[in-house]
């Protein structure tokens, strides 16, 4: 396997774990924890375990993502590749921002955690758009 293939594999595996957990938080974790009597303790127990995973996932996604971009540009890409990649990058960074806000402790981002269902739903919708764009980028012919 080439470096680019390994990078793509790592990128896709991490992307599916991060995206999957956002959906799981929205539909299962958040409603279950909010309904529990000792919700603050459970929330902190989950948060402290999940925060390092989220941070490692973010570094891996950004690292492998830029490596793949560099490899694609080396092979030659259509100008529309850059436009689509730019849209994907903005959406991906917004998803990672929401995911990080959910595991953060800072008061500055408490407004996101207070409306967690709304922000997690938005993140899941953006994940769908990111995957559609990513598939399109992967199938765009090289060259130009
Ligand atoms: C939530 C975050 C992200 C998700 C869910 C995601 C998802 C994916 C998926 C599924 C693919 C593989 C497409 C395929 O081969 O079928 C992919 C490829 C790619 N991703 Fe991401 N990604 C995310 C974040 C990022 C970030 C932050 C960057 C840039 C720094 C990035 C850059 C790329 C690039 C350049 C490709 C290769 C496209 C090509 O084949 O030309 N991704 N992504």
Short mmCIF file of C-alpha atoms and ligand atoms in Angstrom, two decimals:
data_model
loop_
_atom_site.label_atom_id
_atom_site.label_comp_id
_atom_site.label_asym_id
_atom_site.label_seq_id
_atom_site.Cartn_x
_atom_site.Cartn_y
_atom_site.Cartn_z
CA UNK A 1 0.00 0.00 0.00
CA UNK A 2 1.27 3.48 -0.86
CA UNK A 3 1.52 6.29 1.71
CA UNK A 4 -1.48 7.99 0.10
CA UNK A 5 -3.56 4.81 0.37
CA UNK A 6 -2.67 4.33 4.05
CA UNK A 7 -3.48 7.98 4.71
CA UNK A 8 -6.88 7.66 2.98
CA UNK A 9 -7.65 4.52 4.98
CA UNK A 10 -6.78 6.18 8.30
CA UNK A 11 -8.77 9.29 7.27
CA UNK A 12 -11.89 7.31 6.39
CA UNK A 13 -11.77 5.09 9.51
CA UNK A 14 -11.31 8.08 11.86
CA UNK A 15 -13.97 10.09 9.97
CA UNK A 16 -16.53 7.31 10.43
CA UNK A 17 -15.79 6.97 14.15
CA UNK A 18 -16.00 10.72 14.78
CA UNK A 19 -19.12 11.16 12.63
CA UNK A 20 -20.79 8.07 14.14
CA UNK A 21 -20.27 9.25 17.68
CA UNK A 22 -21.85 12.64 16.90
CA UNK A 23 -24.98 10.84 15.73
CA UNK A 24 -24.88 8.54 18.78
CA UNK A 25 -24.51 11.56 21.12
CA UNK A 26 -27.48 13.27 19.48
CA UNK A 27 -29.91 10.32 19.40
CA UNK A 28 -28.86 8.30 22.49
CA UNK A 29 -26.27 9.74 24.88
CA UNK A 30 -27.67 13.24 25.30
CA UNK A 31 -31.32 12.23 25.88
CA UNK A 32 -30.33 9.36 28.21
CA UNK A 33 -27.90 11.43 30.29
CA UNK A 34 -30.25 14.42 30.52
CA UNK A 35 -32.99 12.15 31.92
CA UNK A 36 -30.72 10.57 34.58
CA UNK A 37 -30.87 11.75 38.21
CA UNK A 38 -27.07 12.19 38.52
CA UNK A 39 -26.70 13.63 35.01
CA UNK A 40 -23.77 15.96 35.83
CA UNK A 41 -21.63 13.08 37.15
CA UNK A 42 -22.44 10.81 34.18
CA UNK A 43 -21.82 13.65 31.73
CA UNK A 44 -18.40 14.35 33.29
CA UNK A 45 -17.50 10.62 33.29
CA UNK A 46 -18.27 10.41 29.55
CA UNK A 47 -16.68 13.77 28.74
CA UNK A 48 -13.35 13.01 30.44
CA UNK A 49 -13.04 9.68 28.58
CA UNK A 50 -14.17 10.94 25.18
CA UNK A 51 -12.27 14.29 25.08
CA UNK A 52 -8.81 12.73 24.34
CA UNK A 53 -10.33 10.53 21.59
CA UNK A 54 -11.95 13.58 19.99
CA UNK A 55 -8.67 15.52 20.10
CA UNK A 56 -6.64 12.64 18.60
CA UNK A 57 -9.31 12.13 15.92
CA UNK A 58 -9.23 15.81 15.00
CA UNK A 59 -5.43 15.85 14.62
CA UNK A 60 -5.52 12.65 12.51
CA UNK A 61 -8.32 13.96 10.24
CA UNK A 62 -6.63 17.30 9.63
CA UNK A 63 -3.18 15.70 9.19
CA UNK A 64 -4.28 12.96 6.78
CA UNK A 65 -6.67 15.39 5.02
CA UNK A 66 -3.95 17.88 4.14
CA UNK A 67 -1.61 15.02 3.14
CA UNK A 68 -4.28 13.72 0.72
CA UNK A 69 -4.83 17.24 -0.61
CA UNK A 70 -1.11 17.60 -1.28
CA UNK A 71 -1.02 14.21 -3.06
CA UNK A 72 -4.08 15.07 -5.18
CA UNK A 73 -2.60 18.44 -6.19
CA UNK A 74 0.67 16.68 -7.11
CA UNK A 75 -1.29 14.45 -9.51
CA UNK A 76 -3.09 17.49 -10.93
CA UNK A 77 -6.66 18.52 -10.20
CA UNK A 78 -9.48 20.36 -11.93
CA UNK A 79 -10.01 23.97 -10.70
CA UNK A 80 -13.44 22.96 -9.35
CA UNK A 81 -11.63 20.50 -7.04
CA UNK A 82 -10.27 23.47 -5.04
CA UNK A 83 -13.72 25.06 -4.73
CA UNK A 84 -15.33 21.82 -3.54
CA UNK A 85 -12.42 21.09 -1.22
CA UNK A 86 -12.80 24.61 0.30
CA UNK A 87 -16.50 23.97 1.02
CA UNK A 88 -15.67 20.57 2.50
CA UNK A 89 -12.91 22.03 4.70
CA UNK A 90 -15.21 24.73 6.14
CA UNK A 91 -17.94 22.15 6.87
CA UNK A 92 -15.43 19.64 8.34
CA UNK A 93 -13.91 22.30 10.62
CA UNK A 94 -17.42 23.32 11.77
CA UNK A 95 -18.19 19.64 12.58
CA UNK A 96 -14.94 19.27 14.52
CA UNK A 97 -15.63 22.54 16.35
CA UNK A 98 -19.05 21.27 17.50
CA UNK A 99 -17.57 17.89 18.47
CA UNK A 100 -14.88 19.61 20.51
CA UNK A 101 -17.33 22.01 22.13
CA UNK A 102 -19.30 18.98 23.34
CA UNK A 103 -16.27 17.57 25.17
CA UNK A 104 -14.96 20.96 26.31
CA UNK A 105 -15.25 22.54 29.75
CA UNK A 106 -14.80 26.20 28.85
CA UNK A 107 -17.60 28.57 29.80
CA UNK A 108 -17.09 30.34 26.46
CA UNK A 109 -18.63 27.36 24.60
CA UNK A 110 -21.30 26.49 27.21
CA UNK A 111 -23.97 28.01 24.92
CA UNK A 112 -23.31 25.19 22.43
CA UNK A 113 -23.58 22.47 25.10
CA UNK A 114 -26.81 24.03 26.44
CA UNK A 115 -28.46 23.51 23.03
CA UNK A 116 -26.68 20.20 22.34
CA UNK A 117 -29.51 18.48 20.39
CA UNK A 118 -29.74 21.35 17.91
CA UNK A 119 -25.94 21.60 17.37
CA UNK A 120 -25.49 17.81 17.16
CA UNK A 121 -28.29 17.60 14.57
CA UNK A 122 -26.61 20.36 12.56
CA UNK A 123 -23.25 18.52 12.82
CA UNK A 124 -24.88 15.30 11.53
CA UNK A 125 -26.43 17.14 8.59
CA UNK A 126 -23.01 18.64 7.78
CA UNK A 127 -21.42 15.16 8.01
CA UNK A 128 -23.75 13.98 5.22
CA UNK A 129 -22.72 16.95 3.06
CA UNK A 130 -19.02 16.34 3.81
CA UNK A 131 -19.24 12.67 2.84
CA UNK A 132 -21.12 13.48 -0.39
CA UNK A 133 -18.50 16.11 -1.31
CA UNK A 134 -15.62 13.76 -0.32
CA UNK A 135 -16.95 10.97 -2.54
CA UNK A 136 -17.28 13.46 -5.39
CA UNK A 137 -13.68 14.72 -4.85
CA UNK A 138 -12.39 11.13 -4.85
CA UNK A 139 -14.12 10.39 -8.17
CA UNK A 140 -13.02 13.57 -9.95
CA UNK A 141 -10.63 12.75 -12.79
CA UNK A 142 -7.00 13.66 -12.19
CA UNK A 143 -5.19 15.95 -14.59
CA UNK A 144 -5.40 19.52 -15.87
C1 LIG B 1 -15.70 15.39 9.96
C2 LIG B 1 -14.66 15.49 9.23
C3 LIG B 1 -14.38 14.71 7.96
C4 LIG B 1 -15.08 13.69 7.36
C5 LIG B 1 -16.40 13.02 7.83
C6 LIG B 1 -14.35 13.32 6.17
C7 LIG B 1 -14.69 12.29 5.31
C8 LIG B 1 -13.94 11.88 4.24
C9 LIG B 1 -14.16 10.68 3.46
C10 LIG B 1 -15.28 9.65 3.74
C11 LIG B 1 -13.23 10.65 2.47
C12 LIG B 1 -13.01 9.54 1.44
C13 LIG B 1 -13.77 9.73 0.16
C14 LIG B 1 -13.54 8.52 -0.72
O1 LIG B 1 -12.37 8.17 -1.01
O2 LIG B 1 -14.52 7.90 -1.06
C15 LIG B 1 -12.40 11.83 2.61
C16 LIG B 1 -11.38 12.17 1.75
C17 LIG B 1 -10.65 13.34 1.86
N1 LIG B 1 -10.68 14.26 2.89
FE1 LIG B 1 -11.92 14.18 4.50
N2 LIG B 1 -13.25 14.14 6.04
C18 LIG B 1 -13.23 15.00 7.13
C19 LIG B 1 -12.31 15.97 7.40
C20 LIG B 1 -11.33 16.40 6.52
C21 LIG B 1 -10.42 17.50 6.75
C22 LIG B 1 -10.39 18.35 8.04
C23 LIG B 1 -9.65 17.61 5.62
C24 LIG B 1 -8.57 18.60 5.30
C25 LIG B 1 -7.72 19.05 6.13
C26 LIG B 1 -10.06 16.59 4.70
C27 LIG B 1 -9.53 16.36 3.44
C28 LIG B 1 -9.81 15.29 2.62
C29 LIG B 1 -9.18 15.04 1.32
C30 LIG B 1 -8.17 15.95 0.60
C31 LIG B 1 -9.70 13.83 0.85
C32 LIG B 1 -9.34 13.12 -0.48
C33 LIG B 1 -10.25 13.54 -1.59
C34 LIG B 1 -9.74 12.90 -2.89
O3 LIG B 1 -9.73 11.67 -2.98
O4 LIG B 1 -9.34 13.67 -3.77
N3 LIG B 1 -11.07 15.86 5.28
N4 LIG B 1 -12.85 12.55 3.69
#
